[in-house]
PDB file of C-alpha atoms in Angstrom:
ATOM      1  CA  GLN A 758      -7.247  -8.559 -49.942  1.00 82.00           C
ATOM      2  CA  THR A 759      -9.827 -11.328 -50.096  1.00 89.00           C
ATOM      3  CA  VAL A 760     -10.447 -12.807 -53.519  1.00 96.00           C
ATOM      4  CA  VAL A 761     -13.448 -15.029 -54.212  1.00 97.00           C
ATOM      5  CA  THR A 762     -12.772 -17.450 -57.029  1.00 98.00           C
ATOM      6  CA  GLN A 763     -15.167 -18.880 -59.595  1.00 98.00           C
ATOM      7  CA  GLU A 764     -14.602 -20.775 -62.825  1.00 98.00           C
ATOM      8  CA  PRO A 765     -14.643 -18.163 -65.641  1.00 97.00           C
ATOM      9  CA  SER A 766     -16.677 -20.424 -67.879  1.00 97.00           C
ATOM     10  CA  PHE A 767     -18.361 -23.797 -67.979  1.00 97.00           C
ATOM     11  CA  SER A 768     -20.265 -25.771 -70.559  1.00 97.00           C
ATOM     12  CA  VAL A 769     -22.973 -28.353 -70.065  1.00 97.00           C
ATOM     13  CA  SER A 770     -25.220 -30.315 -72.409  1.00 97.00           C
ATOM     14  CA  PRO A 771     -28.988 -29.965 -72.121  1.00 97.00           C
ATOM     15  CA  GLY A 772     -30.183 -32.398 -69.482  1.00 97.00           C
ATOM     16  CA  GLY A 773     -26.736 -32.678 -67.970  1.00 97.00           C
ATOM     17  CA  THR A 774     -25.475 -31.832 -64.513  1.00 98.00           C
ATOM     18  CA  VAL A 775     -22.952 -29.126 -63.738  1.00 98.00           C
ATOM     19  CA  THR A 776     -21.405 -27.916 -60.490  1.00 98.00           C
ATOM     20  CA  LEU A 777     -20.082 -24.388 -60.230  1.00 98.00           C
ATOM     21  CA  THR A 778     -17.819 -23.545 -57.314  1.00 98.00           C
ATOM     22  CA  CYS A 779     -17.015 -20.535 -55.160  1.00 98.00           C
ATOM     23  CA  GLY A 780     -13.735 -20.537 -53.301  1.00 97.00           C
ATOM     24  CA  LEU A 781     -11.381 -18.283 -51.403  1.00 97.00           C
ATOM     25  CA  SER A 782      -7.892 -17.307 -52.506  1.00 93.00           C
ATOM     26  CA  SER A 783      -6.824 -18.087 -48.978  1.00 91.00           C
ATOM     27  CA  GLY A 784      -8.761 -20.438 -46.769  1.00 92.00           C
ATOM     28  CA  SER A 785     -11.927 -22.465 -46.966  1.00 96.00           C
ATOM     29  CA  VAL A 786     -15.511 -21.418 -47.556  1.00 97.00           C
ATOM     30  CA  SER A 787     -17.852 -22.481 -44.798  1.00 96.00           C
ATOM     31  CA  THR A 788     -21.465 -21.779 -43.950  1.00 96.00           C
ATOM     32  CA  ASN A 789     -20.187 -18.948 -41.755  1.00 95.00           C
ATOM     33  CA  TYR A 790     -19.686 -16.932 -44.937  1.00 96.00           C
ATOM     34  CA  TYR A 791     -23.393 -17.270 -45.841  1.00 96.00           C
ATOM     35  CA  PRO A 792     -22.651 -18.058 -49.486  1.00 97.00           C
ATOM     36  CA  SER A 793     -25.394 -17.015 -51.889  1.00 97.00           C
ATOM     37  CA  TRP A 794     -25.767 -17.415 -55.633  1.00 98.00           C
ATOM     38  CA  TYR A 795     -27.243 -15.115 -58.275  1.00 98.00           C
ATOM     39  CA  GLN A 796     -28.120 -15.659 -61.909  1.00 98.00           C
ATOM     40  CA  GLN A 797     -27.811 -12.865 -64.437  1.00 98.00           C
ATOM     41  CA  THR A 798     -28.692 -12.734 -68.106  1.00 96.00           C
ATOM     42  CA  PRO A 799     -27.412  -9.912 -70.350  1.00 93.00           C
ATOM     43  CA  GLY A 800     -29.077  -6.583 -69.672  1.00 92.00           C
ATOM     44  CA  GLN A 801     -30.964  -7.860 -66.661  1.00 96.00           C
ATOM     45  CA  ALA A 802     -30.599  -7.427 -62.939  1.00 97.00           C
ATOM     46  CA  PRO A 803     -29.308 -10.374 -60.930  1.00 97.00           C
ATOM     47  CA  ARG A 804     -31.851 -12.905 -59.702  1.00 96.00           C
ATOM     48  CA  THR A 805     -31.406 -14.719 -56.415  1.00 96.00           C
ATOM     49  CA  LEU A 806     -31.093 -18.495 -56.686  1.00 97.00           C
ATOM     50  CA  ILE A 807     -29.635 -19.780 -53.428  1.00 97.00           C
ATOM     51  CA  TYR A 808     -28.904 -18.142 -50.085  1.00 97.00           C
ATOM     52  CA  ASN A 809     -27.333 -19.208 -46.793  1.00 96.00           C
ATOM     53  CA  THR A 810     -25.465 -21.990 -48.597  1.00 97.00           C
ATOM     54  CA  LYS A 811     -28.428 -24.129 -49.638  1.00 97.00           C
ATOM     55  CA  ILE A 812     -31.784 -22.390 -49.260  1.00 97.00           C
ATOM     56  CA  ARG A 813     -33.545 -22.010 -52.583  1.00 97.00           C
ATOM     57  CA  SER A 814     -35.164 -18.633 -53.187  1.00 95.00           C
ATOM     58  CA  SER A 815     -38.883 -18.516 -53.838  1.00 94.00           C
ATOM     59  CA  GLY A 816     -39.800 -19.676 -57.326  1.00 96.00           C
ATOM     60  CA  VAL A 817     -36.404 -21.167 -58.122  1.00 97.00           C
ATOM     61  CA  PRO A 818     -36.691 -24.623 -59.719  1.00 96.00           C
ATOM     62  CA  ASP A 819     -35.446 -27.517 -57.636  1.00 96.00           C
ATOM     63  CA  ARG A 820     -32.872 -28.411 -60.279  1.00 97.00           C
ATOM     64  CA  PHE A 821     -30.768 -25.701 -58.609  1.00 98.00           C
ATOM     65  CA  SER A 822     -29.129 -26.698 -55.337  1.00 98.00           C
ATOM     66  CA  GLY A 823     -26.428 -25.300 -53.102  1.00 98.00           C
ATOM     67  CA  SER A 824     -23.904 -26.965 -50.845  1.00 98.00           C
ATOM     68  CA  ILE A 825     -20.408 -26.927 -49.452  1.00 98.00           C
ATOM     69  CA  LEU A 826     -18.122 -29.262 -51.373  1.00 97.00           C
ATOM     70  CA  GLY A 827     -14.738 -29.671 -49.801  1.00 95.00           C
ATOM     71  CA  ASN A 828     -13.453 -26.165 -49.139  1.00 96.00           C
ATOM     72  CA  LYS A 829     -15.780 -24.374 -51.532  1.00 98.00           C
ATOM     73  CA  ALA A 830     -19.414 -23.404 -51.865  1.00 98.00           C
ATOM     74  CA  ALA A 831     -21.086 -25.081 -54.802  1.00 98.00           C
ATOM     75  CA  LEU A 832     -24.069 -24.520 -57.051  1.00 98.00           C
ATOM     76  CA  THR A 833     -25.306 -27.628 -58.828  1.00 98.00           C
ATOM     77  CA  ILE A 834     -27.723 -27.602 -61.730  1.00 98.00           C
ATOM     78  CA  THR A 835     -29.252 -31.022 -62.325  1.00 98.00           C
ATOM     79  CA  GLY A 836     -30.954 -31.446 -65.676  1.00 97.00           C
ATOM     80  CA  ALA A 837     -29.725 -28.194 -67.222  1.00 97.00           C
ATOM     81  CA  GLN A 838     -32.050 -26.401 -69.590  1.00 97.00           C
ATOM     82  CA  THR A 839     -31.180 -24.036 -72.400  1.00 96.00           C
ATOM     83  CA  ASP A 840     -32.568 -21.057 -70.523  1.00 95.00           C
ATOM     84  CA  ASP A 841     -30.066 -21.746 -67.729  1.00 97.00           C
ATOM     85  CA  GLU A 842     -27.442 -20.240 -70.017  1.00 97.00           C
ATOM     86  CA  SER A 843     -26.437 -17.209 -67.939  1.00 97.00           C
ATOM     87  CA  ASP A 844     -23.756 -15.692 -65.775  1.00 98.00           C
ATOM     88  CA  TYR A 845     -23.671 -17.009 -62.210  1.00 98.00           C
ATOM     89  CA  TYR A 846     -22.213 -15.090 -59.290  1.00 98.00           C
ATOM     90  CA  CYS A 847     -21.533 -16.130 -55.741  1.00 98.00           C
ATOM     91  CA  VAL A 848     -21.005 -13.707 -52.884  1.00 98.00           C
ATOM     92  CA  LEU A 849     -19.502 -14.276 -49.456  1.00 97.00           C
ATOM     93  CA  SER A 850     -20.154 -12.246 -46.343  1.00 96.00           C
ATOM     94  CA  MET A 851     -16.992 -11.158 -44.545  1.00 94.00           C
ATOM     95  CA  GLY A 852     -18.831  -9.568 -41.625  1.00 88.00           C
ATOM     96  CA  SER A 853     -18.757  -5.900 -42.550  1.00 92.00           C
ATOM     97  CA  ASN A 854     -18.154  -6.282 -46.242  1.00 95.00           C
ATOM     98  CA  TRP A 855     -19.224  -8.615 -48.998  1.00 97.00           C
ATOM     99  CA  VAL A 856     -17.092 -10.001 -51.796  1.00 97.00           C
ATOM    100  CA  PHE A 857     -18.463 -11.247 -55.102  1.00 98.00           C
ATOM    101  CA  GLY A 858     -16.750 -13.852 -57.180  1.00 98.00           C
ATOM    102  CA  GLY A 859     -15.801 -12.964 -60.731  1.00 98.00           C
ATOM    103  CA  GLY A 860     -18.720 -14.941 -62.098  1.00 98.00           C
ATOM    104  CA  THR A 861     -19.073 -18.060 -64.232  1.00 98.00           C
ATOM    105  CA  LYS A 862     -20.441 -17.863 -67.749  1.00 98.00           C
ATOM    106  CA  LEU A 863     -22.470 -21.031 -68.273  1.00 98.00           C
ATOM    107  CA  THR A 864     -23.109 -22.275 -71.788  1.00 98.00           C
ATOM    108  CA  VAL A 865     -25.774 -24.906 -72.372  1.00 97.00           C
ATOM    109  CA  LEU A 866     -25.298 -26.704 -75.689  1.00 91.00           C
TER     110      LEU A 866
ATOM    111  CA  GLN B 247     -45.042  -6.625 -54.618  1.00 94.00           C
ATOM    112  CA  VAL B 248     -41.566  -5.729 -53.416  1.00 95.00           C
ATOM    113  CA  GLN B 249     -39.996  -3.274 -55.827  1.00 97.00           C
ATOM    114  CA  LEU B 250     -36.797  -1.257 -56.009  1.00 98.00           C
ATOM    115  CA  VAL B 251     -36.380   1.447 -58.644  1.00 98.00           C
ATOM    116  CA  GLU B 252     -33.079   3.243 -59.119  1.00 98.00           C
ATOM    117  CA  SER B 253     -32.730   6.665 -60.661  1.00 98.00           C
ATOM    118  CA  GLY B 254     -30.242   9.487 -61.078  1.00 98.00           C
ATOM    119  CA  GLY B 255     -27.684   7.929 -63.385  1.00 97.00           C
ATOM    120  CA  GLY B 256     -26.099   9.878 -66.199  1.00 97.00           C
ATOM    121  CA  VAL B 257     -22.895  11.072 -67.833  1.00 98.00           C
ATOM    122  CA  VAL B 258     -20.529  13.124 -65.696  1.00 98.00           C
ATOM    123  CA  GLN B 259     -16.956  14.317 -65.965  1.00 98.00           C
ATOM    124  CA  PRO B 260     -14.081  12.930 -63.909  1.00 98.00           C
ATOM    125  CA  GLY B 261     -13.805  14.665 -60.553  1.00 98.00           C
ATOM    126  CA  SER B 262     -17.460  15.591 -60.416  1.00 98.00           C
ATOM    127  CA  SER B 263     -20.266  14.415 -58.139  1.00 98.00           C
ATOM    128  CA  LEU B 264     -23.524  12.580 -58.663  1.00 98.00           C
ATOM    129  CA  ARG B 265     -26.260  11.182 -56.450  1.00 98.00           C
ATOM    130  CA  VAL B 266     -28.196   8.072 -57.376  1.00 98.00           C
ATOM    131  CA  SER B 267     -31.328   7.009 -55.551  1.00 98.00           C
ATOM    132  CA  CYS B 268     -33.433   3.917 -55.025  1.00 98.00           C
ATOM    133  CA  ALA B 269     -37.165   4.113 -54.338  1.00 98.00           C
ATOM    134  CA  ALA B 270     -38.513   1.176 -52.371  1.00 98.00           C
ATOM    135  CA  SER B 271     -42.094  -0.076 -52.218  1.00 98.00           C
ATOM    136  CA  GLY B 272     -44.055  -3.139 -51.213  1.00 97.00           C
ATOM    137  CA  PHE B 273     -42.295  -3.766 -47.898  1.00 97.00           C
ATOM    138  CA  THR B 274     -41.464  -2.059 -44.622  1.00 97.00           C
ATOM    139  CA  PHE B 275     -38.393  -0.192 -45.798  1.00 97.00           C
ATOM    140  CA  SER B 276     -37.349   0.901 -42.304  1.00 97.00           C
ATOM    141  CA  SER B 277     -36.946  -2.735 -41.240  1.00 95.00           C
ATOM    142  CA  TYR B 278     -34.262  -3.657 -43.747  1.00 96.00           C
ATOM    143  CA  GLY B 279     -30.666  -2.842 -44.421  1.00 97.00           C
ATOM    144  CA  MET B 280     -29.896  -1.881 -47.997  1.00 98.00           C
ATOM    145  CA  HIS B 281     -26.935  -2.487 -50.301  1.00 98.00           C
ATOM    146  CA  TRP B 282     -25.499  -0.806 -53.353  1.00 98.00           C
ATOM    147  CA  VAL B 283     -23.781  -3.107 -55.849  1.00 98.00           C
ATOM    148  CA  ARG B 284     -22.263  -2.031 -59.143  1.00 98.00           C
ATOM    149  CA  GLN B 285     -21.276  -3.656 -62.402  1.00 98.00           C
ATOM    150  CA  ALA B 286     -18.841  -2.096 -64.855  1.00 98.00           C
ATOM    151  CA  PRO B 287     -19.600  -2.717 -68.529  1.00 97.00           C
ATOM    152  CA  GLY B 288     -18.811  -6.315 -69.402  1.00 95.00           C
ATOM    153  CA  LYS B 289     -17.514  -7.018 -65.899  1.00 97.00           C
ATOM    154  CA  GLY B 290     -18.712  -8.776 -62.775  1.00 97.00           C
ATOM    155  CA  LEU B 291     -20.597  -7.553 -59.730  1.00 98.00           C
ATOM    156  CA  GLU B 292     -18.831  -5.465 -57.084  1.00 98.00           C
ATOM    157  CA  TRP B 293     -20.243  -4.727 -53.655  1.00 98.00           C
ATOM    158  CA  VAL B 294     -20.219  -0.988 -52.928  1.00 98.00           C
ATOM    159  CA  ALA B 295     -21.905  -0.206 -49.616  1.00 98.00           C
ATOM    160  CA  LEU B 296     -24.415  -1.269 -46.967  1.00 97.00           C
ATOM    161  CA  ILE B 297     -26.535   0.808 -44.596  1.00 97.00           C
ATOM    162  CA  TRP B 298     -28.367  -0.647 -41.625  1.00 96.00           C
ATOM    163  CA  SER B 299     -32.129  -0.340 -41.358  1.00 96.00           C
ATOM    164  CA  ASN B 300     -31.971   2.627 -39.005  1.00 95.00           C
ATOM    165  CA  GLY B 301     -28.959   4.187 -40.705  1.00 95.00           C
ATOM    166  CA  SER B 302     -26.788   3.747 -37.622  1.00 96.00           C
ATOM    167  CA  LYS B 303     -24.065   1.791 -39.370  1.00 97.00           C
ATOM    168  CA  LYS B 304     -22.580   2.071 -42.828  1.00 98.00           C
ATOM    169  CA  TYR B 305     -19.949  -0.032 -44.544  1.00 98.00           C
ATOM    170  CA  TYR B 306     -18.069   0.604 -47.764  1.00 98.00           C
ATOM    171  CA  GLY B 307     -15.956  -1.249 -50.253  1.00 97.00           C
ATOM    172  CA  ASP B 308     -12.305  -0.242 -50.393  1.00 96.00           C
ATOM    173  CA  SER B 309     -12.566   1.225 -53.876  1.00 97.00           C
ATOM    174  CA  VAL B 310     -15.165   3.827 -52.836  1.00 98.00           C
ATOM    175  CA  LYS B 311     -14.302   4.487 -49.203  1.00 97.00           C
ATOM    176  CA  GLY B 312     -13.886   8.188 -48.547  1.00 97.00           C
ATOM    177  CA  ARG B 313     -15.557   9.198 -51.828  1.00 98.00           C
ATOM    178  CA  PHE B 314     -19.031   7.658 -51.654  1.00 98.00           C
ATOM    179  CA  THR B 315     -21.653   8.109 -48.925  1.00 98.00           C
ATOM    180  CA  ILE B 316     -24.680   5.867 -48.477  1.00 98.00           C
ATOM    181  CA  SER B 317     -27.742   7.300 -46.781  1.00 98.00           C
ATOM    182  CA  ARG B 318     -31.456   6.680 -46.433  1.00 98.00           C
ATOM    183  CA  ASP B 319     -34.679   8.488 -45.660  1.00 98.00           C
ATOM    184  CA  ASN B 320     -37.049   6.028 -44.036  1.00 98.00           C
ATOM    185  CA  SER B 321     -39.891   8.544 -44.109  1.00 98.00           C
ATOM    186  CA  LYS B 322     -39.686   8.569 -47.904  1.00 98.00           C
ATOM    187  CA  ASN B 323     -38.650   4.924 -48.466  1.00 98.00           C
ATOM    188  CA  MET B 324     -35.593   6.173 -50.266  1.00 98.00           C
ATOM    189  CA  LEU B 325     -31.991   4.980 -50.417  1.00 98.00           C
ATOM    190  CA  ASN B 326     -29.251   7.243 -51.737  1.00 98.00           C
ATOM    191  CA  LEU B 327     -25.645   7.009 -52.845  1.00 98.00           C
ATOM    192  CA  GLN B 328     -23.714  10.257 -53.004  1.00 98.00           C
ATOM    193  CA  MET B 329     -20.688   9.804 -55.237  1.00 98.00           C
ATOM    194  CA  ASN B 330     -17.913  12.413 -55.135  1.00 98.00           C
ATOM    195  CA  ASN B 331     -14.632  12.758 -56.982  1.00 98.00           C
ATOM    196  CA  LEU B 332     -15.810  10.334 -59.621  1.00 98.00           C
ATOM    197  CA  ARG B 333     -13.290   8.422 -61.694  1.00 98.00           C
ATOM    198  CA  ALA B 334     -13.529   6.654 -65.026  1.00 98.00           C
ATOM    199  CA  GLU B 335     -13.394   3.330 -63.190  1.00 98.00           C
ATOM    200  CA  ASP B 336     -16.624   4.210 -61.368  1.00 98.00           C
ATOM    201  CA  THR B 337     -18.473   3.813 -64.675  1.00 98.00           C
ATOM    202  CA  ALA B 338     -21.012   1.080 -64.006  1.00 98.00           C
ATOM    203  CA  VAL B 339     -24.612   0.111 -63.588  1.00 98.00           C
ATOM    204  CA  TYR B 340     -25.510   0.748 -59.964  1.00 98.00           C
ATOM    205  CA  TYR B 341     -28.001  -1.642 -58.386  1.00 98.00           C
ATOM    206  CA  CYS B 342     -29.706  -1.329 -55.035  1.00 98.00           C
ATOM    207  CA  ALA B 343     -30.657  -4.509 -53.232  1.00 98.00           C
ATOM    208  CA  ARG B 344     -32.464  -5.266 -50.028  1.00 97.00           C
ATOM    209  CA  TRP B 345     -30.423  -6.964 -47.315  1.00 95.00           C
ATOM    210  CA  ALA B 346     -32.161  -9.928 -45.719  1.00 87.00           C
ATOM    211  CA  GLU B 347     -30.093  -9.906 -42.539  1.00 85.00           C
ATOM    212  CA  ASP B 348     -31.382 -13.163 -41.089  1.00 86.00           C
ATOM    213  CA  ASN B 349     -29.791 -15.212 -43.843  1.00 86.00           C
ATOM    214  CA  ASN B 350     -27.462 -12.506 -45.089  1.00 88.00           C
ATOM    215  CA  TRP B 351     -28.525 -12.284 -48.723  1.00 90.00           C
ATOM    216  CA  PHE B 352     -29.408  -9.758 -51.387  1.00 92.00           C
ATOM    217  CA  ASP B 353     -33.028  -9.833 -52.532  1.00 93.00           C
ATOM    218  CA  PRO B 354     -34.616  -8.351 -54.469  1.00 96.00           C
ATOM    219  CA  TRP B 355     -32.523  -6.214 -56.785  1.00 97.00           C
ATOM    220  CA  GLY B 356     -33.529  -3.103 -58.640  1.00 98.00           C
ATOM    221  CA  GLN B 357     -33.113  -2.826 -62.394  1.00 97.00           C
ATOM    222  CA  GLY B 358     -30.067  -0.559 -62.054  1.00 98.00           C
ATOM    223  CA  THR B 359     -29.059   2.914 -63.192  1.00 98.00           C
ATOM    224  CA  LEU B 360     -26.062   3.593 -65.430  1.00 98.00           C
ATOM    225  CA  VAL B 361     -23.402   6.036 -64.355  1.00 98.00           C
ATOM    226  CA  THR B 362     -20.827   7.003 -66.971  1.00 98.00           C
ATOM    227  CA  VAL B 363     -17.747   8.985 -65.992  1.00 98.00           C
ATOM    228  CA  SER B 364     -16.108  10.417 -69.064  1.00 97.00           C
ATOM    229  CA  SER B 365     -14.549  13.631 -70.304  1.00 94.00           C
TER     230      SER B 365
END
């Protein structure tokens, strides 16, 4: 069974830079998995940030960027703001099924 | 604007059935595949099912295979999820999301409907 791994939690200071990662329990993440990233605040539906590894969704600030770093997909927030404090989920396409990571709870303080 | 609105959630007993729906507007519904994704209380997102734009192919997550059926009515811009033999672990908010096949992503998402399975 494929497991997508994310850091359970992360903390960053306002104005700082943080990189969240999305890996596989077995193997490397590549662009072939079409990694995408979603932001979710409590009680709200997920919001798309990044898709197809590095394409920013419409209206998403350019402080959010996506990439492949080593064997993982990565979401980098440059110049974090307090309203970036949210849960962040990645999802990988396995062809005929999709697997979400467990999510990263980001604290900005 | 593109909008997805789920409905049909509620409280049901274990072993029972329930159908949740997703009304789509603001785009050509028949041109897009559609996903269901769920989120148990306090937990992360879990992919549930996908249906192709014309309904010809359907895929399911392992935890719901054989119990849940995804369907759509393109004439009514409606997506459905028929859930049978419900279990306590199916308790979750159920979101529908449009599948942008070209870049393989989920966007937008509906606001979700809560399904609670409890005796």
